[in-house]
Tab-separated table of C-alpha atoms in Angstrom:
chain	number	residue	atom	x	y	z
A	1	UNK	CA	18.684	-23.421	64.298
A	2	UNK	CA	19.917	-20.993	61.272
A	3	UNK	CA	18.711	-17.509	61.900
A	4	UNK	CA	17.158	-15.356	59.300
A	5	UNK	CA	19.293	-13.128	57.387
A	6	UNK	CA	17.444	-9.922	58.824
A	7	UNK	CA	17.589	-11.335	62.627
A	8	UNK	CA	21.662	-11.738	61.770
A	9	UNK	CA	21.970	-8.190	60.741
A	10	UNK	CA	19.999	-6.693	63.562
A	11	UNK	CA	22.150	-8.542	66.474
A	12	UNK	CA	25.349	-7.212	64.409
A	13	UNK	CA	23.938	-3.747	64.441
A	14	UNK	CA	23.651	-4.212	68.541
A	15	UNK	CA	27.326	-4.077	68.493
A	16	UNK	CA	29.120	-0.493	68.119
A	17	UNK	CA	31.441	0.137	65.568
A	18	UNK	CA	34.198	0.005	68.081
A	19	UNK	CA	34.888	-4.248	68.512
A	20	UNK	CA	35.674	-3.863	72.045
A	21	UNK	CA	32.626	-2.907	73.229
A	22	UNK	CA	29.148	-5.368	73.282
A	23	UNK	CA	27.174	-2.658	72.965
A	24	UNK	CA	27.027	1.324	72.507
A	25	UNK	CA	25.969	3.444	75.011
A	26	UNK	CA	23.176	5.202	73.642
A	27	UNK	CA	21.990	1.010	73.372
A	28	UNK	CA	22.412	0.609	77.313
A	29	UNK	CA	20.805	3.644	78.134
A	30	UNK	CA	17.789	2.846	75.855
A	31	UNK	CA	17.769	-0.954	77.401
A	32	UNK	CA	18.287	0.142	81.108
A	33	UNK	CA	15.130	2.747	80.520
A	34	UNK	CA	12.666	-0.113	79.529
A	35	UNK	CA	14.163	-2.481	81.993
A	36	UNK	CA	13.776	0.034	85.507
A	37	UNK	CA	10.306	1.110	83.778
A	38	UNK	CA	9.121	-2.316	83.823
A	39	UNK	CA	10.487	-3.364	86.883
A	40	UNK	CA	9.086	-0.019	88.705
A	41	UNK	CA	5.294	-1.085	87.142
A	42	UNK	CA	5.579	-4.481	88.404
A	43	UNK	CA	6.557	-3.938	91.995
A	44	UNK	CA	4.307	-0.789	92.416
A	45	UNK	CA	1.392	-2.781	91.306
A	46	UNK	CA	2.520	-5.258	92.926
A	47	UNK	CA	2.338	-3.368	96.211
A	48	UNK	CA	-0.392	-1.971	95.662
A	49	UNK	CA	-2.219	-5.396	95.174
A	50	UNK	CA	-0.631	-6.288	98.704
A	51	UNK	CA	-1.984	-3.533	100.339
A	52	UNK	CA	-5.531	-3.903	98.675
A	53	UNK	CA	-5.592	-7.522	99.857
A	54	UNK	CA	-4.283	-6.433	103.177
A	55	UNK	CA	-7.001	-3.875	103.326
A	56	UNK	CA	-9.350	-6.414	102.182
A	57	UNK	CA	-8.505	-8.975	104.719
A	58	UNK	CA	-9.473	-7.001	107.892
A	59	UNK	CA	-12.447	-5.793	106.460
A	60	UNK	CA	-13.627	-8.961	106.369
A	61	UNK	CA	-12.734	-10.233	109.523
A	62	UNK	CA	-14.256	-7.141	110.915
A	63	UNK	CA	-18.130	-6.709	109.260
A	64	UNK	CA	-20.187	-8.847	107.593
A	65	UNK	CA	-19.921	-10.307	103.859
A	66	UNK	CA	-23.996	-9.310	104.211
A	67	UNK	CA	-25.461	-7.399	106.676
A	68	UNK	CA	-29.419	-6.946	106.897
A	69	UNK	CA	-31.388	-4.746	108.844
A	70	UNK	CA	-35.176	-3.422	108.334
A	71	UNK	CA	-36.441	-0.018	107.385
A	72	UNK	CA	-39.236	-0.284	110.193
A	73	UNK	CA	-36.756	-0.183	113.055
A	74	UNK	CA	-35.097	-2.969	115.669
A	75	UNK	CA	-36.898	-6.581	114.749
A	76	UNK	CA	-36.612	-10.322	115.845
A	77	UNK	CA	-33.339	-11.877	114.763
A	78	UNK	CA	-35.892	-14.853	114.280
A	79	UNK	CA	-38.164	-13.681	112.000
A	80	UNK	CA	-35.174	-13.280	109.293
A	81	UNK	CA	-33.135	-16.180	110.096
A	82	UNK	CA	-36.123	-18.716	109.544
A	83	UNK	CA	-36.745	-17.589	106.042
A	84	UNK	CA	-32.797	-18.039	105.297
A	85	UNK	CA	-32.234	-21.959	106.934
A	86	UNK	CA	-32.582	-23.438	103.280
A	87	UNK	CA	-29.645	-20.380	101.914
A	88	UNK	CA	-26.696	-22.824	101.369
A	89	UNK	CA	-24.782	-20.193	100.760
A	90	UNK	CA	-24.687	-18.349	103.956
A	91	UNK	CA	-21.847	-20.110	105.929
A	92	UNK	CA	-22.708	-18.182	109.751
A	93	UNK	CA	-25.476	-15.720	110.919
A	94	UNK	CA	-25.245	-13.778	113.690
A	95	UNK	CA	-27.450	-11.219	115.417
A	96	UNK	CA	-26.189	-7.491	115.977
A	97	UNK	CA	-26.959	-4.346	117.695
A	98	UNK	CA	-25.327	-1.434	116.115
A	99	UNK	CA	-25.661	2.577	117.187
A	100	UNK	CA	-24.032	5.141	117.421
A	101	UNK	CA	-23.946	7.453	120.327
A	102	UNK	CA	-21.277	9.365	122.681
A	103	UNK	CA	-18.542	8.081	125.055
A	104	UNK	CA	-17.104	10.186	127.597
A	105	UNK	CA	-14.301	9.364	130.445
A	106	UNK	CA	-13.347	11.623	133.278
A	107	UNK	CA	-10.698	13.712	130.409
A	108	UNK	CA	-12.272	13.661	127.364
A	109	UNK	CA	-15.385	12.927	125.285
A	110	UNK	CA	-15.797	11.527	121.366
A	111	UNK	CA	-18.254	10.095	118.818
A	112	UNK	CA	-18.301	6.395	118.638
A	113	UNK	CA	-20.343	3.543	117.482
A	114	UNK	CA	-21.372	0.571	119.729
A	115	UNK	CA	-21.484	-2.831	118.453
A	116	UNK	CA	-23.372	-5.456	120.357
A	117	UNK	CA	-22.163	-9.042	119.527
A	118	UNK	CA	-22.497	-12.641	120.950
A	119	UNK	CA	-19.906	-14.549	121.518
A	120	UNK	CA	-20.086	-16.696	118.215
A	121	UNK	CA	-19.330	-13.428	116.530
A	122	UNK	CA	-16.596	-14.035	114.205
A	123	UNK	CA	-15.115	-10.121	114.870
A	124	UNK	CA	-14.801	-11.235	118.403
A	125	UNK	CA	-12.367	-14.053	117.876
A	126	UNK	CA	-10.462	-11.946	115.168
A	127	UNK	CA	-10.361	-8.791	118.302
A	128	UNK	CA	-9.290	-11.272	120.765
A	129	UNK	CA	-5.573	-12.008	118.918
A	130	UNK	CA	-5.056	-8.057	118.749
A	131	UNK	CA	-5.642	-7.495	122.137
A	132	UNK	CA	-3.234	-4.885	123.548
A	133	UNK	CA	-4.199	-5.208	127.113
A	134	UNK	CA	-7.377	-6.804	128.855
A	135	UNK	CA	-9.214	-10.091	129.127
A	136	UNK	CA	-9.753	-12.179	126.218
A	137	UNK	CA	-13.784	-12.676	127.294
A	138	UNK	CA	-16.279	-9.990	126.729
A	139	UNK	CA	-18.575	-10.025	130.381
A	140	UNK	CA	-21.626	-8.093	130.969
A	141	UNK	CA	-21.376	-4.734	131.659
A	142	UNK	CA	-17.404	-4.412	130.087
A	143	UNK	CA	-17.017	-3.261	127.137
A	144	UNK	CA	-13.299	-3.657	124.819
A	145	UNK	CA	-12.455	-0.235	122.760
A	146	UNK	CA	-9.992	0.794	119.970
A	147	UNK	CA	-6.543	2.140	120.871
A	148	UNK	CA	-7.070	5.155	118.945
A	149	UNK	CA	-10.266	5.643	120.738
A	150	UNK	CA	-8.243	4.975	124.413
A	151	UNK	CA	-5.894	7.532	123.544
A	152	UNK	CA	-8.482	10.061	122.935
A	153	UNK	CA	-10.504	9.569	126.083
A	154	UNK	CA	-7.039	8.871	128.423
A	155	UNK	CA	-8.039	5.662	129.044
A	156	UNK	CA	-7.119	2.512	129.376
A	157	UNK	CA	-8.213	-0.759	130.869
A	158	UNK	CA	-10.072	-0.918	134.345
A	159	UNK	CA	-11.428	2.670	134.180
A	160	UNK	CA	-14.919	3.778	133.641
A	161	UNK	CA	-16.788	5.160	130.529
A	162	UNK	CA	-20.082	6.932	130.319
A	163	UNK	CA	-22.059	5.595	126.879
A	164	UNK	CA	-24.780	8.455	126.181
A	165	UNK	CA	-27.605	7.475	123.122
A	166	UNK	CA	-28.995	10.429	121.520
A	167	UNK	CA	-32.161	7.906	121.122
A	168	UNK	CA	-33.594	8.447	124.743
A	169	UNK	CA	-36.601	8.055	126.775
A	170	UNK	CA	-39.719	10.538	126.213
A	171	UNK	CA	-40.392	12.638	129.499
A	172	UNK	CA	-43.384	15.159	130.511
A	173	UNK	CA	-39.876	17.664	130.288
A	174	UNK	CA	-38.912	16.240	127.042
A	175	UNK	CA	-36.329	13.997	125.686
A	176	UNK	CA	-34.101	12.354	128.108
A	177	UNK	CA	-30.832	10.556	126.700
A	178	UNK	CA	-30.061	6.541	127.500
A	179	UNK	CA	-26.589	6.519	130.074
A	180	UNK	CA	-24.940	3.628	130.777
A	181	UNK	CA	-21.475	3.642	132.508
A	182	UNK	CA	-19.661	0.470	131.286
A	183	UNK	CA	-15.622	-0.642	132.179
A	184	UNK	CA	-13.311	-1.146	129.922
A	185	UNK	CA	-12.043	-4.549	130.197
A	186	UNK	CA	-9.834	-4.765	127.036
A	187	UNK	CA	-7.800	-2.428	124.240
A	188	UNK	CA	-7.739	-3.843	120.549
A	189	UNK	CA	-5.345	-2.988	117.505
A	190	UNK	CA	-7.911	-3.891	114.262
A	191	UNK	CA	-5.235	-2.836	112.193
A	192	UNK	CA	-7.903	-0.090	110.321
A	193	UNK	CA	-8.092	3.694	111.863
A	194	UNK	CA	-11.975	3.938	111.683
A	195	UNK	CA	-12.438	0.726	113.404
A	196	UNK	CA	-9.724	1.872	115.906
A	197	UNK	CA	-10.651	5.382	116.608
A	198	UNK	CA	-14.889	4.609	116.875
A	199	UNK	CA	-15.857	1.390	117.774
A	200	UNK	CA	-16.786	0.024	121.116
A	201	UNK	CA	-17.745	-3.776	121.430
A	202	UNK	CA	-20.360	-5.095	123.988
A	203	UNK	CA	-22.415	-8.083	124.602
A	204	UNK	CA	-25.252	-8.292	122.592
A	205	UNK	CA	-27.541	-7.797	126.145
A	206	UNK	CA	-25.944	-5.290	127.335
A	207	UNK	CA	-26.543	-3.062	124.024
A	208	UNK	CA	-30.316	-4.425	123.603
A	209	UNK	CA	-30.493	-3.739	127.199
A	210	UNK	CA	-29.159	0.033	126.947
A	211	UNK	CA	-31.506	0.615	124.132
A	212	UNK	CA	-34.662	-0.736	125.606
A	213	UNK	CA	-34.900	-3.598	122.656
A	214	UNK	CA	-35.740	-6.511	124.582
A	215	UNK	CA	-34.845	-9.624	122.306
A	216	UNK	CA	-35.124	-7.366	119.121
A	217	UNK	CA	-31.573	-6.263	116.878
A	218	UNK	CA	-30.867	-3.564	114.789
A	219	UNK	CA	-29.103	-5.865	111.653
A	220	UNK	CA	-28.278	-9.736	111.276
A	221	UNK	CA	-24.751	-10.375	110.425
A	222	UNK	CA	-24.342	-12.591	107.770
A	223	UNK	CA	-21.019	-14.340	106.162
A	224	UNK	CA	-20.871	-15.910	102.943
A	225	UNK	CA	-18.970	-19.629	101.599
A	226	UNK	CA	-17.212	-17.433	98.718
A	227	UNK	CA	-16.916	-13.820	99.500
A	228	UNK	CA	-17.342	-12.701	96.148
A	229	UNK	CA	-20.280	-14.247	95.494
A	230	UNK	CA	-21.944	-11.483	98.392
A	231	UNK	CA	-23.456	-9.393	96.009
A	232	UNK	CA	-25.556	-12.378	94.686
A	233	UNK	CA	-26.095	-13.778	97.996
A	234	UNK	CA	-27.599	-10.433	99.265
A	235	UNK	CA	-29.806	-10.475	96.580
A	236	UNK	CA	-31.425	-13.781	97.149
A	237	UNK	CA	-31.758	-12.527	100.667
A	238	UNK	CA	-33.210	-9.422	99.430
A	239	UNK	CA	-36.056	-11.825	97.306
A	240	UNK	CA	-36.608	-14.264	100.669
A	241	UNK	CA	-37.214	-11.352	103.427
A	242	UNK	CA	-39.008	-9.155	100.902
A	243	UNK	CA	-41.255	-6.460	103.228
A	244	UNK	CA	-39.362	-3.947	104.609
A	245	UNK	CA	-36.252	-5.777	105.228
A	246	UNK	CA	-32.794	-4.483	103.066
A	247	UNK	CA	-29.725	-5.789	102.671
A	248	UNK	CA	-26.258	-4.589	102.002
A	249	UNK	CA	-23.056	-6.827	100.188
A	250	UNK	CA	-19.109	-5.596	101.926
A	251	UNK	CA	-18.287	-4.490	98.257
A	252	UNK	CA	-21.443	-1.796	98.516
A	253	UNK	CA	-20.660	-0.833	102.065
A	254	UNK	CA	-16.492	-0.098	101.397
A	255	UNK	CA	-17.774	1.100	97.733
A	256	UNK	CA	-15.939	4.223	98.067
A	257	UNK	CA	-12.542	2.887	99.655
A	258	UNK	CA	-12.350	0.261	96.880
A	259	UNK	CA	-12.726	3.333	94.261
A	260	UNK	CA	-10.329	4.883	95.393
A	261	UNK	CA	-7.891	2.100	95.782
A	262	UNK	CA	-8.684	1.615	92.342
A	263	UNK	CA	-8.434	5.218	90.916
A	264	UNK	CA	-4.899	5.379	92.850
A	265	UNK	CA	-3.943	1.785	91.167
A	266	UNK	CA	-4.863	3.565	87.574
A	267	UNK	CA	-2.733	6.642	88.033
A	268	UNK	CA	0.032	4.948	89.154
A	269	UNK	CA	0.291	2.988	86.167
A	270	UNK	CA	-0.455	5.385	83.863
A	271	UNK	CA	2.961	7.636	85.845
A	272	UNK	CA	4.985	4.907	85.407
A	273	UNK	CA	3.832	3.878	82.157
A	274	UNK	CA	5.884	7.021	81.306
A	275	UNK	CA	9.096	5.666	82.425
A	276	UNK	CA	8.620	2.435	79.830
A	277	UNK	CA	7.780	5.469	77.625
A	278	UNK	CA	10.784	7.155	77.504
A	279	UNK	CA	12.867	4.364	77.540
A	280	UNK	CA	11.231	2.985	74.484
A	281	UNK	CA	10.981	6.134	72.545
A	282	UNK	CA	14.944	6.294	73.144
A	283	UNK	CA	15.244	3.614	70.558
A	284	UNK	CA	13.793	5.996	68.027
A	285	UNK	CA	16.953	7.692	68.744
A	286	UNK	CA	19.325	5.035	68.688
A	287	UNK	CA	17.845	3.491	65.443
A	288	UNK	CA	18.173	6.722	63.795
A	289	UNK	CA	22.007	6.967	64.857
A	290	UNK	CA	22.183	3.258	63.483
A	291	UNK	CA	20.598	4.397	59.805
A	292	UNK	CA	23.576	7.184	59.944
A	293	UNK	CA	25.996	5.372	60.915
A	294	UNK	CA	25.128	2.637	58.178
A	295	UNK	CA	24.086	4.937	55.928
A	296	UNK	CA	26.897	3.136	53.362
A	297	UNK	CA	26.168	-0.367	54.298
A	298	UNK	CA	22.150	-0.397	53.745
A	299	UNK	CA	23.163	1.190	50.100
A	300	UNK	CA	25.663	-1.481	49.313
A	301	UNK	CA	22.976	-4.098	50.585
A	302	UNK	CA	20.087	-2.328	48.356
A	303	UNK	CA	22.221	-2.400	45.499
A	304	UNK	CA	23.241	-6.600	45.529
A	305	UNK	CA	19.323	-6.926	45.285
A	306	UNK	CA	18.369	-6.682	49.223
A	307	UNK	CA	14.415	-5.978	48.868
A	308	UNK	CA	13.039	-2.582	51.317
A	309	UNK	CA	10.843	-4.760	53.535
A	310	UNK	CA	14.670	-6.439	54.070
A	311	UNK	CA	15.987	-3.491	54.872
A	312	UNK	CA	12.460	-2.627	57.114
A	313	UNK	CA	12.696	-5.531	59.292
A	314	UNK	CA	16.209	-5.399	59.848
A	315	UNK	CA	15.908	-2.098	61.883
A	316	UNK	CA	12.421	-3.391	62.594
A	317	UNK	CA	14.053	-6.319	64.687
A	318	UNK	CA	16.985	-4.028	66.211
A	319	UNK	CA	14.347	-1.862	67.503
A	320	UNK	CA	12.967	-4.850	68.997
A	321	UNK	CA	15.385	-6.680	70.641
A	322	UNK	CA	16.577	-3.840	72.791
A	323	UNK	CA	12.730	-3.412	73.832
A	324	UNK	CA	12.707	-7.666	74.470
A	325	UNK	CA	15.883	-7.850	76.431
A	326	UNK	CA	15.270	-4.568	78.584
A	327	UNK	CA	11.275	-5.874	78.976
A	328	UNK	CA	13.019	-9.421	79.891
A	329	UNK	CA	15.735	-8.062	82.158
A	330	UNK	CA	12.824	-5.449	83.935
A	331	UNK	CA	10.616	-8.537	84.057
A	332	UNK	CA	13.152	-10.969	85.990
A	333	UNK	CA	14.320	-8.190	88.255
A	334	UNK	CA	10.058	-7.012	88.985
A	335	UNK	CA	9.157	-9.934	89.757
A	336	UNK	CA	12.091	-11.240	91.926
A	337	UNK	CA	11.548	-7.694	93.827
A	338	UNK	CA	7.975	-8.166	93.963
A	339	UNK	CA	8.349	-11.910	95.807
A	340	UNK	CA	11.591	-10.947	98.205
A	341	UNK	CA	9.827	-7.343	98.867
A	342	UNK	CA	9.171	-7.574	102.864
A	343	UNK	CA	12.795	-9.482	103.188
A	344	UNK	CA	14.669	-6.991	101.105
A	345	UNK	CA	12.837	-3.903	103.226
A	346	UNK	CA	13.439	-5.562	106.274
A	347	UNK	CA	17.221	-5.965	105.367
A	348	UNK	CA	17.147	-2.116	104.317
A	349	UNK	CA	15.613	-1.003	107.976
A	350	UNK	CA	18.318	-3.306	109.943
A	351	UNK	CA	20.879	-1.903	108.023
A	352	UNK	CA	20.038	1.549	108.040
A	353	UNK	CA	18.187	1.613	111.061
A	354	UNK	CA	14.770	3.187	109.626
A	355	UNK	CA	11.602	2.113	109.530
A	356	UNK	CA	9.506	2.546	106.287
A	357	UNK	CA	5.992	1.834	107.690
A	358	UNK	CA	5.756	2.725	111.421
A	359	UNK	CA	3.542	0.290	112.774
A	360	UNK	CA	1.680	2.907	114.420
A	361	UNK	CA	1.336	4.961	111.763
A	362	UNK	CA	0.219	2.160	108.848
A	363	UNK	CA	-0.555	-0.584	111.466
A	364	UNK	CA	1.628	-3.184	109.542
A	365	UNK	CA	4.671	-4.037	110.123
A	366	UNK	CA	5.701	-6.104	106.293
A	367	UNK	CA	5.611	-3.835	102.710
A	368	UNK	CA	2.730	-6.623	101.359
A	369	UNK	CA	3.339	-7.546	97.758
A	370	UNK	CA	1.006	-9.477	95.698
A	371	UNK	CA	2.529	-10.312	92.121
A	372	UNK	CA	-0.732	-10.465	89.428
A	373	UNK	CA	-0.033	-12.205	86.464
A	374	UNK	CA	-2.291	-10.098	84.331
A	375	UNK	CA	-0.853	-7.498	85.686
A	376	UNK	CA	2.705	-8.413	84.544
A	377	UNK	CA	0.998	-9.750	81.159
A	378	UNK	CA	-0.264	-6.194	80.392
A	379	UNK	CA	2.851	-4.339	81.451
A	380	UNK	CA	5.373	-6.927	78.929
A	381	UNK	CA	2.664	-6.471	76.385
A	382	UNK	CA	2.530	-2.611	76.695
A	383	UNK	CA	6.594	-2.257	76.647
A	384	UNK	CA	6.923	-4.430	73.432
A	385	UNK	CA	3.835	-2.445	71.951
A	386	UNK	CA	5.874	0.891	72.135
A	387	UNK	CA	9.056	-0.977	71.139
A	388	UNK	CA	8.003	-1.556	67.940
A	389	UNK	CA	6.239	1.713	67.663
A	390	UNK	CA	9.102	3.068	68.470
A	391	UNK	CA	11.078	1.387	66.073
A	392	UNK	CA	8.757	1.820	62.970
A	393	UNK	CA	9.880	5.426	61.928
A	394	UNK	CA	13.874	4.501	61.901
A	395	UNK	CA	12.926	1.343	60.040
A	396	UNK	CA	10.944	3.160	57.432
A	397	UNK	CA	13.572	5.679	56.466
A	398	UNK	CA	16.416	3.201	56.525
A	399	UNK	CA	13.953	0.993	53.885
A	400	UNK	CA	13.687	4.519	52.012
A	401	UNK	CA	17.842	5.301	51.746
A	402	UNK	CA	18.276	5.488	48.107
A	403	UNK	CA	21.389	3.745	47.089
A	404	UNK	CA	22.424	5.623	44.223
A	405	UNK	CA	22.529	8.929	45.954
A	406	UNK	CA	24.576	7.788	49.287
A	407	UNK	CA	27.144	5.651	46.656
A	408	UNK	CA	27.795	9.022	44.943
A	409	UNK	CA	29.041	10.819	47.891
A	410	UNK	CA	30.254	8.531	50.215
């Protein structure tokens, strides 16, 4: 295939004057800017996306896609769960007791939240593989606790805790709190600080018991076929229970976690956006040097007849090929980061003997990496979009050389 006469020109013009050499400095420099912009977008995102899924992930295994509980107070898991047997949607339902209240050991004392579950509880089977010590069944009267949470009351499995419920029992001498003293027959890692630091997970008798409930719950647990389909679901719910019953989707309840993951995503882009920046805006340099340097050559080329929109996309095309090949180069190298990520940092910590996420700092022990093709879409588009931005000034003046003037004193 016979390329234009423009495209011919512009790879000529890559070359420096100096045969030797493929390319001229000033070139490299503006192609190894795009390229370490573009690869820097792609794996930050990239991680970014890993970590959002990861957060994402336990989340899920830890609440409910829907949870529903009634403005009234405590009610029959019953009365709910009859009106939602014809929901195809829901894929599991499960009846809860949630509260929160104070736990206290013989060292120490701390805010927590109790969760009553039954064994069917999906939470309990995803607790049961993080188990850092303790039994892998729940029994009455044991309860399992976060590691955080052990650290803070000097506990750990075997030893008594005192569960106090600021919603007591009315006396003639006033209001006197709910106790319960409960062992601790297990210590989970969830893999998420507030889950680790607050909550305490019981049988579902043993909380409805402690709060006087008899067969009533404080919220139904519900989990959804497609997860993000929850904010529908919950509505439909919403419509079926009607009264005084209210729902909430995971996407409301972690609304503000999710923002901010978000937020952080947008600034991070727009930060390194900057780097592609620079690197692009470089060419306006280089072209410029170009037009100098060929100051002679475009004149002998307007003179034979060469047209200014010739003369236009000639530097028009120089200006873009260094933005393709350093986008191409920063695209290969992002995305071949982004996919060997947790092997490369693994090979960095073994070599240099450091450790880039303490497990019990960031509870995971793997940089995650999720590569978005939108994402990588949008950062190719953006670096050829300021290529040729960059490029159009350059172009322009070399298309406005006139001939007769450079001839006569060169």
């Amino acid at each position: 295939m016979r390329l234009s006469f423009e495209l011919f020109l512009s790879l000529r013009h890559l070359k420096s004057k100096k045969r030797e050499r493929f390319i001229s400095i000033a070139t490299f420099i503006c192609l190894l800017g795009v390229s370490l912009g573009v690869m820097a977008l792609i794996v930050v995102l990239s991680v970014m996306n890993g970590f959002q899924e990861a957060i994402k992930e336990k989340i899920l295994a830890l609440s409910a896609h829907v949870l529903v509980l009634n403005h009234q107070g405590p009610f029959l898991p019953e009365e709910a769960s009859e009106k939602l047997k014809g929901l195809k949607e829901i894929s599991s339902l499960s009846p809860m007791v949630l509260t929160q209240l104070m736990v206290s050991s013989d060292y120490a004392s701390s805010g927590a939240v109790l969760r009553g579950i039954t064994r069917e509880a999906p939470e309990l089977s995803y607790l049961q593989e993080r188990l850092l010590d303790g039994e892998r069944n729940l029994k009455s009267g044991e309860v399992w606790i976060g590691v955080e949470l052990s650290k803070i009351l000097g506990v750990r499995v075997g030893d008594r805790l005192r569960l106090v419920s600021p919603s007591g029992r009315f006396h003639p001498f006033g209001m006197i709190p709910r106790v319960k003293d409960v062992v601790i027959s297990g210590i989970f890692q969830a893999g998420m600080y507030d889950y680790d630091v607050a909550l305490i997970l019981a049988p579902l008798e043993d909380a409805q018991s402690f709060l006087s409930l008899g067969n009533k719950v404080t919220h139904l647990a519900i989990r959804v076929k497609d997860i993000y389909q929850a904010h529908t679901v919950s509505k439909q719910i919403q419509r079926l229970l009607g009264g005084f019953f209210l729902t909430r989707d995971w996407m409301e309840m972690n609304k503000n976690l999710f923002y901010a993951l978000r937020m952080e995503r947008r600034v991070m882009f727009i930060l390194l956006s900057l780097i592609v920046a620079v690197g692009a805006f470089n060419i306006i340099g280089v072209l410029m040097m170009s037009v100098m340097e060929r100051r002679r050559e475009i004149a002998i080329l307007r003179s034979m007849g060469a047209q200014k929109k010739t003369i236009l996309k000639i530097f028009l095309y120089q200006g873009l090929l260094i933005g393709t090949i350093g986008t191409f180069i920063g695209t290969l190298g992002g995305i071949i980061l982004s996919l060997n990520i947790s092997r490369i940092t693994n090979m960095l910590e073994t070599l240099f003997g450091l450790k880039f996420l303490p497990p019990d700092v960031y509870y995971i022990t793997e940089v995650p990496s999720k590569l978005d093709l939108t994402d990588t879409v949008a950062i190719v588009i953006l670096a050829l979009s300021l290529s040729l931005l960059s490029s159009l000034y350059p172009a322009w003046k070399a298309s406005n050389l006139d001939p007769v003037e450079v001839l006569r004193y060169e």
